Amino acid sequence: MKKARIISLVMAVMMIVATSAACSPQAKDTTSESSTPTPGQISETSEGEKLKPITFTMFVAGPGEAPPKDNKIIKKIQEITGVTIEFEFLVGDMDQKVGIMIASGEYPDLIGAGQARGRFLNARAFVALDDYLPNYPNLWKHYEPYLNRLRSISPDNKIYILDIWGREYWLNDGQDHFYYGDYNGPAFWIQKDVLAWDGYSNPTKLDDFFDLLERYYKEHPTIDGQPTLPFEVHSQDWRSFCLKNAPQHLIGGRNEGDVVVNPETLEVEIYQNKWYAKEYYKKLNEAFKKGLIHPETFTRNYDEYLKVISQGRVLAMFDQQWNFQDGENVLIAEKKYERTYVPIGVSLDGTPMPYNRYKSDGIIGGNGMGISIKCKDVERALQFMDTLLDEEVHRLMYWGIEGEDYYVDANGRYRRTQEQRDKFADPQWRLANSGAVLGDQFPKLEGRYSNGNACSAGNQPEEKLEGLSDYDREFYSHYGFYSKSDFLPMGKDPGYPEVWSIFSTMEEDNPVKAIFDQITDLQNRHLPNVIMAEDFEAAWEEYVKKYEQIDYHFLEKEIEREIRERKVIY
């Protein structure tokens, strides 16, 4: 039965190839009848005009590394646009860095706002873009269906932040689902070798999940000569969602952040003081006492967290894959596929939960970058972004140079040789030779190009199949799965933005913001102590008592009101 499902997937890929050879449909997006931007539709060098070189500075409120100046893709895009981007990625404490920037009023030209989106927005650091966007065809086509969502995050109902994720283009030819991106959201992520050792199990009950970790740890106290770390709980700064957010999913909630929302009634509930949260932290307390959680997990900074993951000795954690991906990329580059991770839809009663595996409903608003009020040339910056959405330029960023980084087969399909795949799997080679770092910080195409190929190599069905390592092919075959995403069931989008996006763009003087900050501080300071407590019940009681001193009911009512307002525009 399982092998039959794999065969059906291979046949599906063959069907895609056959269909691609027969026709070349026009792309349709999910929200309008507009076609995707076509190659050459707009170019900064149209009319043969040579644009004057210009350099934009850009601060990204997250870790990263700028590509070297001799990166061949970056150089080509500079030739096309005349634009050079000087990146500054976050180093050190985000709050301190952003605070200094806001206090001084000295902003770079462009800001990748990340988790600091609300602070920049409230400081009026961005230029309103409403009047500009209609002048840029690719940008307008990209955002026009979602203008209300972009405006919904600002008090004056103007567009300040351009989402860089979530805008998908589909052909509606019955094959789009083969191009969906792999899941990289919240889940209990577990090493493949742990599941393989257990006879390719899939423990979806919280008790069973930790029982498996305990049994594997007993048999594997060290990995590659270093102590095994059965379960990590990253708890630093804004990434403390690894500590806090699991309980919402254990009862079937989506990734809202700090609340659970009833999708039928839209009633909102703070959950970190509820019975199901207690069940979770009690389990972590038991795991700590059994040595499954090392006390240093609560003091490891982000770099140290990535380091222990890259060493292949962390068996499992609750996290979002994009947050630990840099560590996992090291394992992939070293071909330690058995130490890479798959998501498990763990719940309290064993019912498999989707966590955040939903078909995207498009741009949510507030999840992107902005042009600062100090930008030296707003129109030129927008023109640059408009060009990045041209399919030819976009293909440079996400596929590379034809003949060097990929080839086009007889059916018009974009493909890579194994040598090319191996190069792109190497983080250092990718940084030095691809345009992904540039593309990741700006508005981008997701889904499929107008010729039917995927907008990025990782989502091309043939590449997914042929790019699998022998280990992964064997591993997934035991489950009858196509990829790691298949470990989670598909959920139904409830039709309103994830609540974290509301919290993160809230005005500083909003009383809900103060309550939210109180709750966050309480959780970050006390939950590690609850997990490590000798007397769990006493520690939990003390924690809940402090929680009840906060007026979180006001927060619940206000968030419910915000959800009802935003649901109208969805």
XYZ file of C-alpha atoms in Angstrom:
570
model
C 0.000 0.000 0.000
C 2.735 2.432 0.984
C 4.873 1.565 -2.036
C 1.823 2.050 -4.203
C 1.500 5.639 -2.918
C 5.126 6.377 -3.781
C 4.641 4.910 -7.246
C 1.595 7.111 -7.694
C 3.695 10.151 -6.880
C 6.314 9.170 -9.408
C 3.556 8.722 -11.958
C 2.243 12.151 -11.039
C 5.627 13.652 -11.831
C 5.631 11.801 -15.150
C 2.209 13.281 -15.843
C 3.523 16.774 -15.060
C 6.342 16.285 -17.528
C 3.975 14.958 -20.205
C 1.541 17.830 -19.667
C 4.338 20.364 -19.760
C 5.455 19.006 -23.104
C 1.941 19.321 -24.488
C 1.114 22.849 -23.448
C 2.407 25.932 -21.686
C -0.476 27.477 -19.725
C -0.602 31.031 -18.465
C -0.170 31.450 -14.740
C -3.159 32.556 -12.673
C -2.895 33.805 -9.142
C -5.196 32.640 -6.394
C -7.031 35.879 -5.947
C -7.523 37.432 -9.354
C -7.600 36.663 -13.019
C -4.384 38.571 -13.601
C -1.458 36.707 -15.086
C 1.906 36.701 -13.348
C 4.495 39.204 -14.500
C 5.973 38.084 -17.797
C 9.637 38.296 -18.695
C 10.585 41.726 -19.887
C 7.224 43.225 -18.918
C 9.096 45.882 -17.020
C 12.749 46.509 -16.899
C 14.815 49.193 -15.381
C 16.713 49.286 -18.632
C 13.642 49.647 -20.835
C 13.929 52.055 -23.725
C 17.638 51.350 -23.637
C 18.029 53.783 -20.778
C 21.037 53.110 -18.613
C 20.236 53.768 -14.995
C 22.747 55.520 -12.804
C 24.314 53.189 -10.227
C 22.968 53.619 -6.729
C 23.644 51.905 -3.402
C 20.931 51.281 -0.824
C 21.721 50.362 2.754
C 19.476 47.756 4.361
C 19.175 46.636 7.973
C 17.727 43.177 8.555
C 16.397 42.581 12.075
C 17.552 38.996 12.135
C 20.745 36.986 11.830
C 22.336 36.396 8.470
C 25.357 36.953 6.312
C 25.706 39.250 3.341
C 26.789 37.647 0.069
C 30.332 38.462 -1.080
C 30.676 41.250 -3.628
C 31.909 38.854 -6.309
C 28.767 36.685 -6.058
C 27.952 36.112 -9.735
C 24.169 36.448 -9.324
C 24.401 39.606 -7.262
C 26.719 41.104 -9.879
C 24.299 40.246 -12.684
C 21.394 41.836 -10.849
C 23.533 44.913 -10.262
C 24.163 45.052 -14.017
C 20.427 44.810 -14.719
C 19.200 47.256 -12.093
C 22.172 49.464 -11.312
C 21.405 48.824 -7.658
C 23.790 47.603 -4.974
C 22.403 46.524 -1.609
C 24.666 46.884 1.412
C 23.230 44.521 4.016
C 23.563 44.870 7.758
C 22.213 41.814 9.536
C 21.423 41.877 13.237
C 24.298 41.099 15.570
C 23.576 40.972 19.290
C 20.434 42.124 21.071
C 17.622 43.152 18.727
C 15.810 45.410 21.184
C 18.991 47.347 21.942
C 19.967 47.729 18.292
C 16.504 48.783 17.164
C 16.096 51.073 20.167
C 19.299 52.958 19.331
C 18.243 53.260 15.707
C 14.827 54.656 16.610
C 16.170 57.020 19.278
C 18.693 58.505 16.865
C 16.315 58.616 13.926
C 19.187 57.398 11.769
C 17.680 54.756 9.549
C 19.134 52.895 6.586
C 17.360 53.189 3.229
C 15.564 49.877 3.640
C 14.522 47.907 6.715
C 13.836 44.197 6.882
C 11.671 44.624 9.949
C 11.302 41.006 11.089
C 10.256 40.720 14.721
C 10.866 44.469 15.181
C 8.115 45.346 12.722
C 5.900 46.884 15.381
C 8.649 49.075 16.816
C 9.631 50.514 13.449
C 6.009 50.952 12.485
C 5.127 52.768 15.697
C 8.228 54.958 15.396
C 6.931 56.116 11.990
C 10.160 54.869 10.424
C 8.571 53.892 7.105
C 7.363 55.815 4.073
C 3.676 55.343 3.157
C 3.573 53.543 -0.192
C -0.094 53.779 -1.197
C 0.446 56.457 -3.829
C 3.584 54.836 -5.228
C 2.522 51.224 -5.775
C 0.176 51.746 -8.772
C 3.164 53.098 -10.722
C 5.032 49.799 -10.610
C 3.232 47.095 -12.634
C 4.844 44.034 -11.080
C 4.506 45.328 -7.537
C 0.940 46.442 -8.172
C -0.046 43.083 -9.589
C 1.676 41.424 -6.652
C -0.080 43.398 -3.934
C -3.280 44.761 -5.420
C -5.461 41.837 -4.209
C -4.189 42.351 -0.647
C -4.177 46.111 -0.153
C -6.645 45.970 2.736
C -4.520 43.414 4.548
C -1.397 45.533 4.094
C -3.253 48.563 5.444
C -4.863 46.719 8.355
C -1.719 46.814 10.484
C -1.362 50.595 10.629
C -3.470 53.022 12.697
C -3.865 55.448 9.771
C -4.780 52.648 7.355
C -1.812 53.187 5.044
C 0.708 50.780 3.562
C 4.099 50.877 5.251
C 5.286 47.260 5.191
C 5.419 45.107 2.063
C 5.026 41.423 2.892
C 7.867 39.384 1.421
C 6.156 36.010 1.819
C 2.776 34.548 1.007
C 2.025 35.792 -2.523
C 1.530 32.623 -4.561
C 0.862 32.185 -8.277
C -0.879 29.072 -9.551
C -1.955 27.697 -12.910
C -5.100 25.946 -11.658
C -4.353 22.992 -13.927
C -4.910 20.320 -11.288
C -1.183 19.991 -10.599
C -0.487 22.959 -8.361
C -0.450 20.888 -5.184
C 2.692 19.088 -6.364
C 4.496 22.429 -6.119
C 3.565 23.342 -2.553
C 6.572 24.194 -0.423
C 7.781 21.858 2.280
C 6.493 22.522 5.777
C 8.856 24.648 7.888
C 6.538 25.828 10.667
C 5.945 24.860 14.292
C 5.980 21.228 15.356
C 7.733 18.732 17.536
C 10.723 18.080 15.261
C 12.470 14.756 15.749
C 15.540 13.162 14.179
C 14.788 10.610 11.490
C 17.133 8.091 13.085
C 15.038 8.055 16.264
C 11.937 7.079 14.307
C 13.848 4.581 12.143
C 15.351 2.951 15.257
C 11.814 2.521 16.604
C 10.674 0.645 13.501
C 9.684 3.806 11.620
C 7.128 4.803 14.209
C 5.116 8.027 14.278
C 4.286 8.810 17.942
C 1.567 11.456 17.980
C 0.688 11.201 21.682
C 2.760 13.437 23.984
C 3.462 10.585 26.413
C 4.549 8.271 23.587
C 6.761 10.960 22.072
C 8.781 11.406 25.259
C 8.779 7.670 25.947
C 10.494 7.176 22.573
C 13.091 9.846 23.366
C 13.802 8.158 26.700
C 14.235 4.699 25.137
C 16.468 5.976 22.327
C 18.583 8.027 24.734
C 19.117 4.983 26.931
C 20.539 3.089 23.954
C 22.383 6.110 22.492
C 23.857 8.190 25.379
C 26.397 9.688 22.988
C 26.354 10.625 19.294
C 29.642 11.017 17.435
C 31.440 10.962 20.775
C 29.427 13.774 22.378
C 26.623 13.580 24.970
C 23.196 13.170 23.423
C 20.704 15.978 24.096
C 17.257 14.310 23.990
C 15.058 17.456 24.051
C 16.061 21.090 23.652
C 13.944 24.014 24.897
C 15.323 27.213 23.388
C 14.212 30.101 25.615
C 16.094 33.216 24.576
C 14.550 36.630 23.730
C 11.799 36.658 21.077
C 12.613 33.083 20.130
C 11.096 31.901 23.409
C 8.148 30.715 21.337
C 10.059 27.410 21.502
C 9.357 27.450 25.241
C 5.818 28.807 25.192
C 3.848 27.900 22.102
C 3.541 24.118 22.144
C 0.384 23.890 24.353
C -1.820 25.637 21.750
C -1.050 22.891 19.236
C -1.516 20.009 21.669
C -5.255 20.694 21.597
C -5.408 21.432 17.850
C -4.806 25.182 17.731
C -3.135 27.008 14.859
C 0.036 29.065 15.289
C -1.599 32.117 16.834
C 1.191 32.855 19.272
C -0.013 33.461 22.808
C -3.712 32.712 22.471
C -6.024 29.984 21.269
C -8.912 31.053 19.042
C -12.133 29.104 18.606
C -12.460 29.112 14.786
C -16.257 28.869 15.001
C -17.005 31.561 17.586
C -13.712 33.517 17.356
C -13.545 33.511 21.147
C -9.994 34.087 22.374
C -8.290 32.373 25.287
C -4.878 32.914 26.852
C -3.561 29.409 27.301
C -0.273 29.345 29.187
C -2.138 29.055 32.498
C -4.700 26.462 31.384
C -4.947 22.755 32.155
C -3.481 21.658 28.833
C -0.465 23.907 29.355
C -0.038 22.372 32.798
C -0.082 18.891 31.258
C 2.692 19.924 28.865
C 4.965 21.537 31.419
C 4.393 18.660 33.827
C 5.641 16.328 31.109
C 8.689 18.561 30.574
C 9.286 18.542 34.338
C 9.237 14.734 34.310
C 11.579 14.721 31.311
C 13.960 17.096 33.094
C 14.071 14.865 36.161
C 14.881 11.898 33.911
C 17.778 13.770 32.337
C 16.073 14.179 28.973
C 16.357 17.984 29.207
C 19.777 19.450 30.011
C 19.658 22.539 32.286
C 22.004 24.416 29.923
C 19.237 24.456 27.330
C 17.720 27.435 29.161
C 20.892 29.521 28.972
C 22.132 28.630 25.509
C 22.108 31.635 23.207
C 20.885 31.269 19.640
C 24.309 30.551 18.146
C 24.942 27.883 20.770
C 21.527 26.378 20.046
C 22.330 26.120 16.344
C 25.724 24.665 17.172
C 24.372 21.714 19.170
C 21.861 21.031 16.406
C 24.602 21.120 13.771
C 26.525 18.563 15.832
C 23.678 16.105 15.294
C 23.177 15.351 18.990
C 19.794 16.988 19.600
C 17.125 14.326 19.233
C 14.069 16.577 19.266
C 12.671 20.017 20.087
C 9.553 22.114 19.678
C 10.482 24.787 17.158
C 9.847 26.130 13.688
C 12.202 24.760 11.062
C 13.220 28.137 9.688
C 14.512 28.906 13.186
C 16.921 25.930 13.334
C 17.488 25.481 9.607
C 21.020 26.903 9.627
C 22.046 24.176 12.055
C 20.308 21.484 10.047
C 21.922 22.736 6.819
C 25.304 21.770 8.260
C 24.047 18.220 8.781
C 22.777 18.106 5.196
C 26.069 19.410 3.821
C 27.854 16.670 5.787
C 25.348 14.120 4.423
C 24.220 13.189 7.936
C 20.674 12.765 6.707
C 19.732 10.444 9.565
C 20.300 13.366 11.956
C 17.970 15.734 10.130
C 14.386 16.276 11.268
C 10.747 15.652 10.446
C 7.713 17.309 12.109
C 5.360 15.262 14.268
C 1.778 16.418 14.946
C 1.874 15.579 18.653
C -1.245 16.054 20.762
C -2.339 15.208 24.291
C -4.702 12.425 23.225
C -2.756 11.142 20.213
C -4.911 12.714 17.497
C -2.510 13.884 14.739
C -2.652 17.698 14.604
C -1.889 19.897 11.562
C -0.062 22.510 13.648
C 0.351 25.167 10.946
C 0.047 23.066 7.820
C -2.622 24.993 5.916
C -2.939 25.949 2.287
C -1.754 29.530 2.238
C -4.465 32.162 2.078
C -2.017 34.716 0.770
C -0.400 37.757 2.282
C -1.358 38.414 5.904
C -0.018 41.974 6.338
C 2.996 43.182 8.307
C 5.314 40.287 7.490
C 8.018 41.951 5.474
C 10.160 44.999 4.785
C 9.727 48.734 4.403
C 11.348 51.786 2.871
C 12.568 54.156 5.559
C 11.818 57.836 5.784
C 15.558 58.402 5.264
C 15.681 56.524 1.976
C 17.723 58.476 -0.562
C 15.431 57.555 -3.499
C 12.074 55.920 -2.753
C 11.063 55.591 -6.402
C 14.329 53.938 -7.354
C 14.000 51.492 -4.452
C 10.511 50.541 -5.621
C 11.737 50.209 -9.187
C 14.395 47.789 -7.950
C 11.790 45.672 -6.159
C 9.554 45.771 -9.195
C 12.384 44.358 -11.317
C 13.032 41.561 -8.833
C 9.465 40.379 -9.547
C 10.214 40.058 -13.250
C 10.339 36.308 -13.931
C 13.711 36.472 -15.688
C 15.338 38.284 -12.781
C 13.508 36.170 -10.209
C 14.770 33.035 -11.945
C 18.327 34.317 -11.597
C 17.877 34.608 -7.839
C 16.214 31.260 -7.211
C 17.492 29.000 -10.019
C 20.738 30.693 -11.065
C 22.284 30.906 -14.523
C 21.030 28.485 -17.162
C 23.785 26.119 -18.197
C 25.768 26.733 -15.007
C 23.309 26.242 -12.164
C 20.444 24.470 -13.934
C 19.438 23.270 -17.377
C 16.219 23.155 -19.363
C 15.264 19.694 -20.603
C 13.509 18.803 -23.842
C 10.110 19.380 -22.196
C 10.967 22.861 -21.025
C 11.415 21.717 -17.450
C 14.049 23.295 -15.229
C 16.362 20.658 -13.846
C 19.646 20.309 -11.999
C 22.361 17.696 -12.263
C 23.390 15.961 -9.056
C 26.583 18.018 -9.049
C 24.527 21.214 -9.206
C 22.236 19.987 -6.421
C 25.226 19.170 -4.237
C 26.591 22.674 -4.712
C 23.313 24.307 -3.710
C 23.130 22.044 -0.641
C 26.377 23.594 0.627
C 25.528 26.759 2.654
C 28.893 28.391 1.941
C 28.728 27.742 -1.799
C 25.140 28.984 -1.851
C 26.075 32.219 -0.076
C 28.934 32.842 -2.510
C 27.136 31.870 -5.709
C 23.350 32.220 -5.458
C 20.967 35.148 -5.154
C 18.861 33.590 -2.413
C 20.050 35.990 0.303
C 18.949 38.929 -1.831
C 15.664 37.325 -2.816
C 14.791 36.307 0.714
C 14.767 39.919 1.950
C 12.486 41.332 -0.772
C 9.036 40.637 -2.260
C 9.130 37.417 -4.218
C 7.121 35.069 -6.415
C 5.957 31.794 -4.885
C 4.178 28.942 -6.615
C 4.767 28.554 -10.365
C 6.099 30.632 -13.214
C 3.920 31.272 -16.231
C 5.676 28.397 -18.069
C 4.659 25.912 -15.381
C 7.988 25.504 -13.594
C 8.313 26.128 -9.876
C 9.440 29.547 -8.684
C 12.257 27.862 -6.765
C 14.140 24.638 -7.356
C 13.162 23.205 -4.001
C 9.511 23.050 -5.045
C 10.002 21.573 -8.532
C 8.424 18.076 -8.281
C 11.106 16.320 -10.327
C 13.817 17.982 -8.264
C 12.094 16.969 -5.044
C 12.088 13.337 -6.112
C 15.540 13.135 -7.675
C 17.084 15.398 -5.051
C 16.225 12.995 -2.248
C 19.221 11.285 -0.733
C 19.212 7.496 -0.741
C 18.651 7.653 3.014
C 15.621 9.934 2.735
C 14.142 7.933 -0.143
C 14.358 4.786 1.970
C 13.128 6.579 5.116
C 10.025 8.108 3.513
C 9.205 4.865 1.682
C 8.529 3.215 5.026
C 5.717 5.697 5.585
C 4.545 6.007 2.007
C 5.347 9.709 2.235
C 6.630 12.109 -0.383
C 8.305 14.551 1.991
C 8.500 15.598 5.624
C 5.323 17.672 5.188
C 3.307 14.466 4.928
C 3.863 13.771 8.617
C 1.266 16.456 9.371
C -2.374 16.369 8.245
C -3.603 19.357 6.211
C -5.742 21.791 8.241
C -8.409 24.242 7.122
C -7.522 27.926 7.150
C -9.936 29.701 9.552
C -9.990 32.912 7.481
C -8.296 35.478 9.680
C -4.638 36.483 10.166
C -2.536 34.603 12.654
C -2.807 36.484 15.930
C 0.951 36.915 16.354
C 0.787 39.383 13.458
C -1.685 41.489 15.470
C 0.484 41.454 18.585
C 3.654 42.274 16.669
C 2.298 45.433 15.021
C 0.370 46.772 18.002
C 0.895 50.429 18.928
C 3.143 51.057 21.905
C 0.453 52.982 23.792
C -2.168 50.279 23.324
C -2.991 48.962 26.841
C -3.072 45.435 25.406
C 0.608 45.792 24.523
C 1.499 46.400 28.180
C -0.473 43.333 29.257
C 1.130 41.257 26.539
C 4.604 42.355 27.674
C 3.739 41.455 31.285
C 2.630 37.994 30.254
C 5.687 37.444 28.061
C 8.028 38.491 30.862
C 6.263 36.229 33.355
C 6.433 33.226 31.065
C 10.058 33.732 30.057
C 11.189 34.118 33.672
C 9.084 31.447 35.365
C 8.452 28.602 32.924
C 12.091 27.380 32.967
C 11.841 27.266 36.781
C 8.585 25.340 36.535
C 10.219 22.801 34.216
C 13.229 22.387 36.545
C 11.260 22.491 39.824
C 11.698 19.756 42.388
C 8.057 20.255 43.409
C 6.205 20.808 40.150
C 2.772 21.361 41.675
C 4.034 24.091 44.001
C 5.965 25.802 41.207
C 2.977 25.675 38.873
C 0.654 27.041 41.564
C 3.000 29.957 42.213
C 3.288 30.661 38.484
C -0.487 30.625 37.961
C -1.014 32.855 40.998
C 1.235 35.478 39.405
C -0.578 35.025 36.113
C -3.930 35.755 37.720
C -2.612 39.127 38.904
C -2.476 40.258 35.270
C -5.615 41.543 33.553
C -5.343 39.127 30.648
C -9.121 39.018 30.181
C -8.917 42.547 28.782
C -6.308 41.339 26.300
C -8.544 38.430 25.263
C -11.485 40.743 24.556
C -9.407 43.210 22.575
C -7.750 40.531 20.453
C -11.148 38.991 19.758
C -12.365 42.391 18.595
C -9.319 42.791 16.313
C -9.844 39.339 14.803
C -13.505 40.101 14.028
C -12.499 43.356 12.333
C -9.762 41.756 10.236
C -11.835 38.728 9.307
C -14.116 41.082 7.367
C -11.331 41.970 4.915
C -10.209 38.376 4.392
